[in-house]
Amino acid sequence: MFKKILIANRGEIACRVIKTAKKMGIKTVAVYSDADEASLAVEMADEAIRLGPPPAAQSYLLADRIIEACKATDAEAVHPGFGFLSERAEFVETLEAAGIAFIGPGVRAIAAMGDKIESKKLAAASGVSTVPGYVGEIADTDGAVKIAEEIGYPVMIKASAGGGGKGMRIAHSRQDVVEGFSAARNEAMSSFGDDRIFIEKFVEQPRHIEIQVLGDSHGNVIYLGERECSIQRRHQKVIEEAPSPFVDPEMRKAMGEQAVTLARAVDYKSAGTVEFIVGADKSFYFLEMNTRLQVEHPVTEMITGIDLVEQMIRVAYGEKLTLTQDDIELNGWAIESRVYAEDPYRGFLPSIGRLTMCRQPEENAHVRVDTGVNEGSEISMFYDPMIAKLVTHDATRDAAIDQMARALDNYVIRGVGHNLHFLSAVMDHPRFRSGALTTGFIAEEYPDGFEGAPADQERMHLLIGLATLADVIERERQWLISGQLNGDDSPWPHDRIVHSGTEKWHTAISTTDDSFLVTVDGHEMAIVTEWRPGSPLIVGTRDGTPFAVEIMRKDEGLILEVGGTERLFRVFTESESKLFAHMIEKLPPDTSKLLLCPMPGLVVSINVEKGDTVAVGQPLAIIEAMKMENILRAERAGTVTQINVAAGDPLAVDEVIMSFE
């Protein structure tokens, strides 16, 4: 077996590979850019080598620097993780020429499957179902429009070398193609150094279902069941699960056998994934083959008990698979939530900054956390904004979802925007619970954007009661510190009036030997908790039922969140409440005549000039963030009076790009 391997990647996948390597007794080498010098992967590895500055093109994408690092540390093999160099056939050739093993498939498989145009031709020739479309190269926008109209709208514009949702656009009209083709080409060139584009029919009401395959260099190939990956935003997966609630045993067998057929056609060895788009009638079509470990591989590991990273390492060393197709059993259900540094309340725009607090749920037999960060880590604009992958497993789908909901409630992140609230809301969504999923789930269920999960009376009473309890505990602590409170009883009443927006509730608190009796508008509940001021979570039971509620003190009150429901509460005594009614409301500033940057990023282009008259919907600027291009459009007609930035300038959130009159 290899004595030492190098992980040519960063973040959670680098940490994931290191964990398995340590379990196998293999030493590890991490590589890092200047932005990742203090990363968790560097801390975990036995050795670490600097590659260069933060941009991937100057660090993680430099094959020659990776090989130099291998030689300097005597690493015998390279695990590429996903992204970066993981699907570059020329990288594998360079490693082989240097006598270094590649922990992944061979050059032929990567070359054939890495080009989406050629892979579709090969799949069709192998008898695998493919989506109708144009699989040749498209030279320009006019050609793209012509092809799209021949196929029939809607169509999917896709980068040939793409992945991770980059270089992809859905077009419902000629105008969508004109704008989407150019943006997709730019993203493809920026992310993959290859701007070739193809167009295919967009399957409506589609599910995204993929098959995990595993092969060796001795001609053995098996499939390990499917993963449902339909919950997506910006064509990037957010929540995955295994197995799929839509797939029956016959369909699983048919999809699995087609995936194996394709893998055999390219002499596939290692772990890989064949992705299918699935229609409501259970028809399925080949999308692409990812010749690497997938981000969502943990759900397959949880239901099969197979360590895919270990299998990749053993296959790369030349070992024969000890598993046959008959050995594969799917046990229970697993759910994965991708925890991102992004703001779901603002269209899932990426967020950057330092994790001033990062409290993960405790790992156990049901909960797994794959992460590459810890408290104090920096989320950089140069890389994917993933913070962690939270995975839960249980005997049934409902039980696995319940495990995920509890784990999300016990997860606290501060310092950057995050999607924990959104993930919690999805876990509680009736449509998700029913398994009626499509890739349009987020757009269909949150057409006006995510505004938090709705709260029934039971949840609201819990939040109101806990806000009251927190206020009482904080005030008693202040009295104790000041020396004004002596003995067991407070000299002031525990009755409160709680305000949230235009609503208000009357609450009261008394105590028993082991609980707080909290009353909200006449509804009483017994709360048991040991919460103390400063803790980010109130953990306890309400009438015997466990809960975990996040709490944060702000100048204007207390913010509490559970299950995706977040509310700001102001807790007053009766006299304070009367005075509050006379407070003048502070109105937000008028920004209707300004174009503000919605996320941290770089200016790609400014599409207008000072003095131009613009119409509603007209593109004004293109901002790149986390390698994704975002077109900012005019929300009202007007005349440009001032432009404050130029192409190449970095921007912060809410920075003024231009003004109008």
XYZ file of C-alpha atoms in Angstrom:
661
model
C 0.000 0.000 0.000
C 1.054 3.621 -0.546
C 3.087 5.036 2.323
C 2.342 8.691 1.564
C -0.204 10.511 -0.627
C -0.679 14.153 -1.529
C -4.136 15.735 -1.652
C -4.274 18.213 -4.534
C -7.233 20.115 -3.139
C -8.463 22.183 -0.219
C -11.342 22.543 2.238
C -13.608 19.773 3.387
C -12.656 17.261 0.689
C -8.967 17.533 1.608
C -9.891 16.871 5.252
C -12.140 13.994 4.187
C -9.326 12.246 2.276
C -6.887 12.800 5.139
C -9.263 11.064 7.590
C -9.408 7.892 5.503
C -5.667 7.949 4.786
C -4.927 8.145 8.526
C -7.316 5.239 9.135
C -5.347 3.232 6.547
C -1.987 4.182 8.083
C -0.991 6.367 5.121
C 0.851 9.651 5.693
C -0.584 12.735 3.986
C 0.662 15.915 2.354
C -1.579 18.963 2.058
C -1.037 21.774 -0.418
C -2.288 25.282 0.154
C -2.560 28.774 -1.247
C -1.761 31.832 0.831
C -5.480 32.118 1.669
C -5.451 28.601 3.159
C -2.200 28.709 5.110
C -4.037 28.347 8.435
C -6.669 25.924 7.127
C -7.915 22.811 8.882
C -6.517 20.586 6.110
C -3.022 22.007 6.650
C -3.412 21.392 10.372
C -4.555 17.797 9.899
C -1.968 16.671 7.333
C 1.457 15.285 8.228
C 3.130 17.778 5.891
C 2.050 20.862 3.943
C 3.469 22.644 0.886
C 2.659 26.174 -0.292
C 1.520 26.480 -3.905
C 1.091 30.225 -4.445
C -1.317 33.179 -4.186
C -5.064 32.709 -3.517
C -6.431 32.629 -7.114
C -6.767 28.975 -8.152
C -5.037 29.686 -11.455
C -1.953 30.679 -9.467
C -2.080 27.811 -6.967
C -4.396 24.784 -7.043
C -4.511 24.612 -10.846
C -0.712 24.525 -11.271
C 0.080 20.917 -12.130
C 3.833 21.501 -12.136
C 3.715 22.830 -8.564
C 1.737 19.754 -7.464
C 4.374 17.470 -8.953
C 7.167 19.492 -7.345
C 5.388 19.069 -3.994
C 5.159 15.295 -4.542
C 8.868 15.055 -5.285
C 9.809 17.264 -2.341
C 7.833 15.091 0.095
C 8.257 11.660 -1.571
C 4.496 11.356 -2.039
C 3.763 8.268 -4.142
C 0.243 9.181 -5.232
C -2.114 12.138 -5.628
C -5.782 12.263 -4.652
C -7.362 15.177 -6.581
C -10.582 15.540 -4.580
C -13.170 17.268 -6.775
C -12.886 20.372 -8.931
C -9.503 21.929 -9.744
C -7.360 19.268 -11.497
C -9.555 16.270 -10.689
C -10.857 15.833 -14.247
C -7.856 16.999 -16.271
C -6.531 14.146 -18.413
C -3.295 16.037 -19.084
C -2.682 16.234 -15.317
C -2.919 12.457 -15.064
C -0.526 12.067 -17.990
C 1.951 14.414 -16.321
C 1.739 12.487 -13.043
C 2.265 9.169 -14.786
C 5.286 10.531 -16.645
C 6.748 11.537 -13.284
C 6.110 8.075 -11.830
C 3.349 9.285 -9.470
C 0.080 7.350 -9.141
C -3.252 9.101 -9.689
C -6.029 8.133 -7.279
C -8.763 8.233 -9.862
C -9.685 6.823 -13.261
C -7.396 6.509 -16.265
C -6.661 9.100 -18.937
C -9.053 7.547 -21.430
C -12.059 7.729 -19.101
C -11.326 11.301 -18.034
C -10.779 12.496 -21.595
C -13.900 10.780 -22.926
C -16.235 11.783 -20.090
C -14.698 15.182 -19.287
C -15.861 16.584 -22.607
C -19.647 16.732 -22.365
C -20.042 16.881 -26.130
C -17.943 13.787 -26.775
C -19.360 11.950 -23.746
C -22.900 12.250 -25.110
C -21.793 10.824 -28.435
C -20.075 7.924 -26.679
C -23.066 7.329 -24.398
C -25.448 7.191 -27.352
C -23.128 4.797 -29.183
C -23.065 2.564 -26.077
C -26.857 2.354 -25.934
C -27.289 4.751 -23.002
C -30.348 7.046 -23.124
C -29.380 10.659 -23.974
C -31.230 13.993 -23.963
C -32.191 15.365 -27.407
C -29.960 18.268 -28.364
C -27.070 19.607 -30.401
C -23.798 18.030 -29.318
C -21.393 19.832 -31.623
C -19.446 23.003 -30.842
C -21.329 26.285 -31.209
C -19.310 29.142 -32.625
C -21.306 32.251 -31.713
C -24.546 33.691 -30.347
C -26.340 33.598 -33.711
C -25.534 29.922 -34.018
C -26.760 29.315 -30.492
C -30.085 31.046 -31.217
C -30.589 29.025 -34.411
C -29.882 25.717 -32.654
C -32.085 26.580 -29.656
C -35.028 27.380 -31.901
C -34.543 24.146 -33.858
C -34.574 22.106 -30.625
C -37.485 24.087 -29.177
C -37.645 26.073 -25.929
C -36.860 25.632 -23.122
C -33.241 24.614 -23.673
C -30.217 24.186 -21.427
C -27.022 26.019 -22.368
C -24.049 24.148 -20.903
C -20.281 24.422 -20.854
C -18.635 21.353 -22.370
C -15.991 21.275 -19.630
C -18.355 22.481 -16.924
C -19.404 21.293 -13.528
C -20.763 22.588 -10.231
C -23.436 24.653 -11.979
C -20.893 26.957 -13.619
C -21.354 27.739 -17.305
C -25.034 26.722 -17.257
C -28.170 28.651 -18.180
C -31.812 27.747 -18.853
C -33.215 29.671 -21.825
C -36.945 30.083 -22.397
C -36.630 32.588 -25.251
C -34.334 34.044 -27.895
C -33.327 36.854 -25.500
C -32.396 34.313 -22.822
C -30.080 32.592 -25.314
C -28.457 35.867 -26.381
C -27.657 36.784 -22.771
C -27.081 33.280 -21.430
C -24.722 32.060 -24.167
C -22.231 34.870 -23.580
C -22.374 34.562 -19.772
C -21.992 30.776 -19.919
C -18.929 31.090 -22.178
C -17.313 33.629 -19.863
C -17.945 31.499 -16.762
C -16.647 28.396 -18.542
C -13.428 30.117 -19.565
C -12.931 31.596 -16.092
C -13.565 28.321 -14.261
C -12.252 25.676 -16.659
C -10.123 27.432 -19.278
C -12.472 26.062 -21.977
C -15.311 28.150 -23.435
C -16.967 25.523 -25.644
C -20.751 25.421 -25.252
C -23.460 22.963 -26.260
C -27.254 23.107 -26.098
C -29.791 20.411 -25.226
C -33.496 20.145 -24.557
C -34.481 21.079 -21.002
C -36.636 18.316 -19.519
C -39.532 19.912 -17.660
C -40.472 18.769 -14.135
C -37.094 17.040 -14.031
C -35.381 15.184 -11.239
C -31.613 14.972 -10.988
C -30.710 11.401 -10.073
C -27.229 9.935 -10.252
C -25.692 6.481 -9.988
C -22.491 5.827 -8.032
C -20.161 3.398 -9.809
C -16.972 1.749 -8.645
C -14.480 -0.043 -10.874
C -10.999 -1.524 -10.701
C -8.153 -2.161 -13.151
C -9.122 -5.835 -13.391
C -12.321 -5.245 -15.358
C -14.771 -5.231 -12.452
C -17.438 -2.494 -12.321
C -20.397 -2.293 -9.928
C -23.015 0.318 -9.024
C -23.828 1.376 -5.464
C -27.377 2.655 -5.847
C -28.603 6.142 -6.628
C -28.665 9.608 -5.109
C -31.481 12.142 -5.467
C -29.970 15.582 -6.075
C -32.995 17.605 -7.211
C -32.920 20.376 -4.587
C -30.733 22.919 -6.400
C -30.163 26.646 -6.688
C -28.244 28.199 -9.591
C -27.962 24.606 -10.921
C -25.882 23.692 -7.872
C -27.016 20.969 -5.501
C -28.057 21.979 -1.996
C -29.658 18.863 -0.514
C -29.033 15.272 -1.583
C -30.330 11.955 -0.362
C -29.895 8.246 -0.902
C -31.793 6.358 -1.993
C -34.234 8.412 -4.084
C -37.893 8.468 -2.994
C -38.815 8.228 -6.705
C -36.764 5.219 -7.775
C -38.130 1.687 -7.493
C -35.964 -1.469 -7.651
C -36.613 -2.027 -11.370
C -35.676 1.552 -12.256
C -32.602 1.375 -9.994
C -31.449 -1.753 -11.809
C -32.018 -0.240 -15.259
C -30.178 2.989 -14.418
C -27.401 1.107 -12.648
C -26.834 -1.240 -15.569
C -26.664 1.668 -18.037
C -24.146 3.413 -15.760
C -22.015 0.275 -15.626
C -22.244 -0.118 -19.422
C -20.920 3.403 -19.882
C -18.161 2.875 -17.314
C -17.055 -0.311 -19.065
C -17.008 1.492 -22.408
C -14.198 3.737 -21.136
C -12.389 1.108 -19.018
C -13.370 2.968 -15.859
C -11.494 2.329 -12.641
C -12.047 4.163 -9.344
C -15.183 5.848 -7.991
C -17.294 7.801 -10.460
C -20.818 9.065 -10.960
C -23.168 8.832 -13.927
C -25.759 11.597 -13.765
C -29.240 11.302 -15.274
C -32.091 13.715 -15.790
C -35.348 11.929 -14.964
C -38.829 12.802 -16.192
C -42.125 12.469 -14.335
C -42.858 9.315 -16.366
C -39.641 7.704 -15.015
C -37.865 8.129 -18.342
C -34.203 8.900 -17.763
C -31.486 10.453 -19.917
C -27.722 10.604 -19.545
C -26.437 14.034 -18.538
C -22.752 13.519 -17.840
C -20.261 11.340 -16.048
C -18.192 12.837 -13.258
C -14.876 11.016 -13.286
C -14.103 11.799 -9.673
C -15.458 11.613 -6.166
C -18.722 13.539 -5.875
C -19.413 16.154 -3.210
C -22.430 14.145 -2.122
C -20.636 10.796 -1.769
C -21.266 10.604 2.029
C -24.940 9.657 1.601
C -23.906 6.617 -0.426
C -21.329 5.724 2.200
C -23.935 5.989 4.948
C -26.420 3.585 3.334
C -23.864 1.061 2.000
C -21.212 1.160 4.737
C -18.526 1.473 2.035
C -15.702 4.036 2.375
C -15.403 5.311 -1.192
C -12.135 7.121 -0.557
C -10.586 3.918 0.745
C -11.808 2.039 -2.321
C -10.299 4.697 -4.601
C -6.925 4.385 -2.869
C -6.950 0.579 -3.032
C -7.931 0.555 -6.712
C -5.202 3.097 -7.533
C -2.697 0.818 -5.819
C -3.783 -1.967 -8.152
C -5.937 -3.995 -5.794
C -8.967 -5.901 -7.056
C -12.438 -5.014 -5.767
C -13.503 -7.399 -3.043
C -17.144 -6.414 -3.599
C -19.536 -7.822 -6.193
C -22.889 -6.423 -7.283
C -24.669 -8.986 -5.103
C -22.810 -7.654 -2.044
C -24.354 -4.183 -2.348
C -27.205 -3.590 0.073
C -28.924 -0.280 0.763
C -29.594 0.129 4.473
C -31.831 2.936 5.719
C -31.852 6.485 4.416
C -29.308 9.311 4.374
C -29.754 13.049 3.837
C -26.990 15.563 3.092
C -27.323 19.335 3.506
C -24.638 21.540 2.028
C -23.951 24.331 4.481
C -22.925 27.357 2.418
C -21.671 30.840 3.217
C -24.475 32.569 1.374
C -27.575 34.627 2.074
C -30.818 32.829 1.129
C -32.749 35.970 2.067
C -30.964 37.757 -0.818
C -31.231 35.204 -3.569
C -28.508 32.883 -2.193
C -25.794 35.412 -2.921
C -22.401 34.317 -1.598
C -20.957 35.731 1.598
C -17.357 36.095 2.679
C -15.657 36.863 5.971
C -14.399 35.249 9.159
C -16.311 32.603 11.075
C -16.498 34.386 14.411
C -18.517 31.458 15.745
C -18.879 27.950 14.357
C -20.574 25.440 16.661
C -21.287 22.184 14.844
C -23.786 19.555 15.998
C -22.239 16.612 17.807
C -21.315 13.694 15.559
C -22.741 10.271 16.429
C -24.147 7.165 14.746
C -26.829 9.300 13.071
C -24.953 12.570 12.404
C -21.812 13.206 10.344
C -20.122 16.547 9.640
C -17.617 16.828 6.781
C -15.939 20.233 6.986
C -12.750 22.051 6.174
C -13.204 24.998 8.530
C -13.381 25.728 12.205
C -14.051 28.766 14.349
C -11.851 31.604 13.151
C -11.524 30.310 9.579
C -11.865 32.739 6.688
C -14.396 32.216 3.889
C -12.625 33.591 0.821
C -14.066 35.070 -2.362
C -11.633 32.930 -4.369
C -13.273 29.551 -3.739
C -16.587 27.758 -3.445
C -18.496 29.086 -0.387
C -19.117 25.685 1.188
C -18.648 25.580 4.959
C -19.557 21.954 5.583
C -21.646 18.970 4.572
C -24.074 17.875 7.269
C -25.208 14.265 6.831
C -27.781 12.281 8.789
C -28.818 8.641 8.609
C -31.660 6.603 10.027
C -33.861 3.615 9.255
C -36.468 5.562 7.230
C -36.606 8.746 5.177
C -38.832 10.534 7.697
C -36.499 9.586 10.548
C -33.432 10.768 8.598
C -35.161 14.099 7.889
C -36.033 14.464 11.576
C -32.387 13.808 12.457
C -31.347 16.504 9.976
C -33.849 19.025 11.375
C -32.486 18.507 14.907
C -28.872 18.708 13.734
C -29.531 21.963 11.872
C -31.153 23.463 14.968
C -27.966 22.637 16.880
C -25.671 24.280 14.286
C -24.546 27.865 14.962
C -22.616 30.015 12.475
C -21.814 33.687 12.892
C -19.575 36.132 11.061
C -20.822 35.303 7.554
C -24.189 34.818 5.943
C -25.278 31.171 5.856
C -28.107 28.968 4.633
C -28.906 27.048 7.837
C -32.322 28.681 8.144
C -33.194 27.746 4.564
C -32.074 24.151 5.015
C -34.203 23.899 8.155
C -37.205 25.305 6.306
C -36.832 22.706 3.537
C -36.700 19.870 6.085
C -40.068 21.060 7.417
C -41.626 21.696 3.985
C -44.622 19.426 3.222
C -43.582 18.951 -0.411
C -40.065 17.906 0.544
C -41.435 15.592 3.205
C -43.689 13.972 0.596
C -40.762 13.356 -1.782
C -42.422 15.249 -4.669
C -39.148 16.785 -5.830
C -37.951 18.419 -9.036
C -34.967 20.591 -9.873
C -37.425 23.504 -9.852
C -38.334 22.979 -6.185
C -36.671 26.137 -4.846
C -37.923 28.394 -7.658
C -41.442 26.982 -7.388
C -41.773 26.983 -3.606
C -39.958 30.281 -3.018
C -40.844 32.316 -6.153
C -40.306 35.623 -4.361
C -37.183 34.446 -2.588
C -36.730 32.889 0.823
C -38.269 34.898 3.646
C -38.005 32.377 6.456
C -40.170 29.430 7.400
C -43.765 30.026 8.478
C -44.467 29.500 12.159
C -47.520 27.853 13.627
C -48.875 28.865 17.032
C -46.936 26.143 18.860
C -43.590 27.308 17.453
C -44.363 30.981 18.024
C -45.338 30.315 21.642
C -42.020 28.520 22.177
C -40.041 31.452 20.743
C -42.036 34.053 22.679
C -41.720 32.056 25.896
C -37.963 31.615 25.458
C -37.511 35.317 24.677
C -39.300 36.107 27.940
C -37.259 33.557 29.870
C -33.981 34.880 28.422
C -34.946 38.438 29.355
C -35.769 37.415 32.943
C -32.520 35.465 33.339
C -30.459 38.334 31.900
C -32.110 40.945 34.142
C -31.684 38.820 37.259
C -28.030 38.383 36.381
C -27.650 42.158 36.032
C -29.329 42.674 39.434
C -27.039 40.097 41.038
C -23.938 41.727 39.569
C -25.059 45.152 40.767
C -25.749 43.786 44.253
C -29.394 44.881 44.189
C -30.772 41.354 44.269
C -30.334 39.279 47.420
C -32.078 36.055 48.259
C -34.000 33.739 45.981
C -36.785 36.009 44.777
C -36.587 38.916 42.362
C -38.015 42.221 43.708
C -39.657 42.909 40.352
C -42.444 40.928 38.608
C -41.847 38.366 35.897
C -44.814 39.495 33.833
C -43.779 40.804 30.411
C -45.168 42.220 27.199
C -43.341 40.874 24.143
C -43.338 42.827 20.876
C -42.464 41.510 17.394
C -43.313 43.821 14.514
C -46.880 44.972 14.999
C -47.811 42.019 17.232
C -47.522 41.729 20.994
C -48.187 39.069 23.616
C -48.631 39.029 27.396
C -46.329 36.558 29.135
C -45.542 35.477 32.676
C -42.981 33.203 34.326
C -43.026 31.277 37.584
C -40.834 28.426 38.750
C -41.155 24.917 40.146
C -38.395 22.760 41.594
C -37.195 21.630 38.163
C -38.742 23.859 35.496
C -39.920 27.298 34.448
C -43.669 27.634 33.939
C -44.042 30.075 31.056
C -47.432 31.452 30.033
C -48.025 33.102 26.643
C -51.466 34.718 26.289
C -52.905 32.150 28.708
C -51.153 29.099 27.209
C -48.821 27.492 29.760
C -45.760 25.346 29.046
C -43.101 23.798 31.263
C -39.589 24.607 30.092
C -36.491 22.893 31.442
C -33.183 24.479 30.456
C -29.815 25.394 31.932
C -29.285 28.289 29.516
C -27.061 31.130 30.676
C -26.489 34.546 29.050
C -23.846 34.394 26.326
C -24.680 30.894 25.117
C -25.771 30.941 21.443
C -28.285 28.115 21.936
C -31.125 27.612 24.366
C -31.254 23.835 24.698
C -33.855 22.051 26.786
C -37.337 20.565 26.763
C -40.796 22.079 26.401
C -43.407 19.859 28.083
C -40.923 16.991 27.734
C -40.143 17.564 24.038
C -36.504 18.478 23.269
C -35.669 21.731 21.483
C -32.610 23.749 20.463
C -33.224 27.417 19.655
C -30.556 29.872 18.535
C -30.539 33.189 20.392
C -28.646 36.400 19.750
C -28.829 39.691 21.637
C -28.992 42.830 19.479
C -29.379 46.414 20.622
C -32.988 46.432 19.487
C -33.914 43.149 21.162
C -33.489 39.371 21.016
C -33.350 37.362 17.787
C -34.498 33.750 18.135
C -34.510 31.075 15.421
C -35.672 27.475 15.152
C -36.623 25.342 12.159
C -35.953 28.188 9.727
C -38.258 30.608 11.590
C -36.433 33.718 12.799
C -38.044 36.537 14.759
C -36.859 39.701 16.503
C -38.489 40.157 19.911
C -38.496 43.145 22.237
C -39.313 42.143 25.806
C -40.655 44.856 28.123
C -42.228 45.341 31.500
C -45.678 46.907 31.275
C -44.346 50.424 31.906
C -41.562 49.971 29.331
C -44.088 48.781 26.766
C -46.172 51.930 27.214
C -43.112 54.115 26.707
C -42.059 52.098 23.647
C -45.347 52.999 21.960
C -44.116 56.612 21.799
C -40.788 55.780 20.158
C -40.329 57.243 16.684
C -39.699 54.561 14.053
C -36.352 54.893 12.287
C -36.928 54.555 8.551
C -34.281 52.945 6.324
C -32.457 55.229 3.868
C -33.896 55.604 0.345
C -31.726 53.567 -2.045
C -34.178 53.523 -4.959
C -31.873 55.722 -7.057
C -28.761 53.651 -6.399
C -27.418 50.391 -7.825
C -25.913 48.557 -4.841
C -23.656 45.525 -5.060
C -25.679 42.608 -3.626
C -22.631 40.458 -2.794
C -18.862 40.772 -2.357
C -17.154 40.278 -5.713
C -15.254 41.719 -8.654
C -16.593 43.972 -11.411
C -16.469 42.091 -14.712
C -17.989 44.896 -16.784
C -20.066 48.066 -16.617
C -22.631 47.953 -19.418
C -23.743 51.605 -19.422
C -22.135 55.036 -19.367
C -22.835 58.235 -17.476
C -25.768 60.023 -19.102
C -27.353 56.865 -20.552
C -31.093 56.370 -20.212
C -31.914 52.870 -18.998
C -35.099 50.800 -19.087
C -36.455 48.346 -16.537
C -34.622 45.030 -16.838
C -31.683 46.414 -18.803
C -28.284 44.902 -17.829
C -26.213 47.494 -15.963
C -23.202 45.571 -14.693
C -21.783 42.076 -14.332
C -20.282 41.054 -10.998
C -18.266 37.865 -10.460
C -18.424 36.153 -7.079
C -17.154 32.664 -6.269
C -16.483 32.208 -10.036
C -20.155 32.848 -10.882
C -21.187 35.791 -13.059
C -24.203 37.785 -11.882
C -25.984 40.251 -14.162
C -27.326 43.304 -12.287
C -30.341 44.836 -14.031
C -32.197 48.123 -13.755
C -35.195 47.874 -11.428
C -36.596 51.188 -12.652
C -36.201 53.486 -15.637
C -33.889 56.461 -15.263
C -30.735 58.260 -16.319
C -27.271 57.296 -15.097
C -25.801 60.245 -13.202
C -22.674 58.691 -11.668
C -20.589 55.514 -12.065
C -18.297 54.806 -9.117
C -16.444 51.655 -10.205
C -14.714 50.119 -13.212
C -13.975 46.617 -14.509
C -11.613 44.771 -12.171
C -12.583 46.690 -9.029
C -13.385 44.668 -5.878
C -16.743 45.411 -4.253
C -18.219 44.928 -0.802
C -21.863 44.168 -0.054
C -24.097 47.235 -0.584
C -21.282 49.281 -2.115
C -22.725 51.890 -4.518
C -21.959 50.975 -8.137
C -23.887 53.791 -9.835
C -26.545 56.439 -9.252
C -29.652 57.494 -11.243
C -32.120 60.296 -11.507
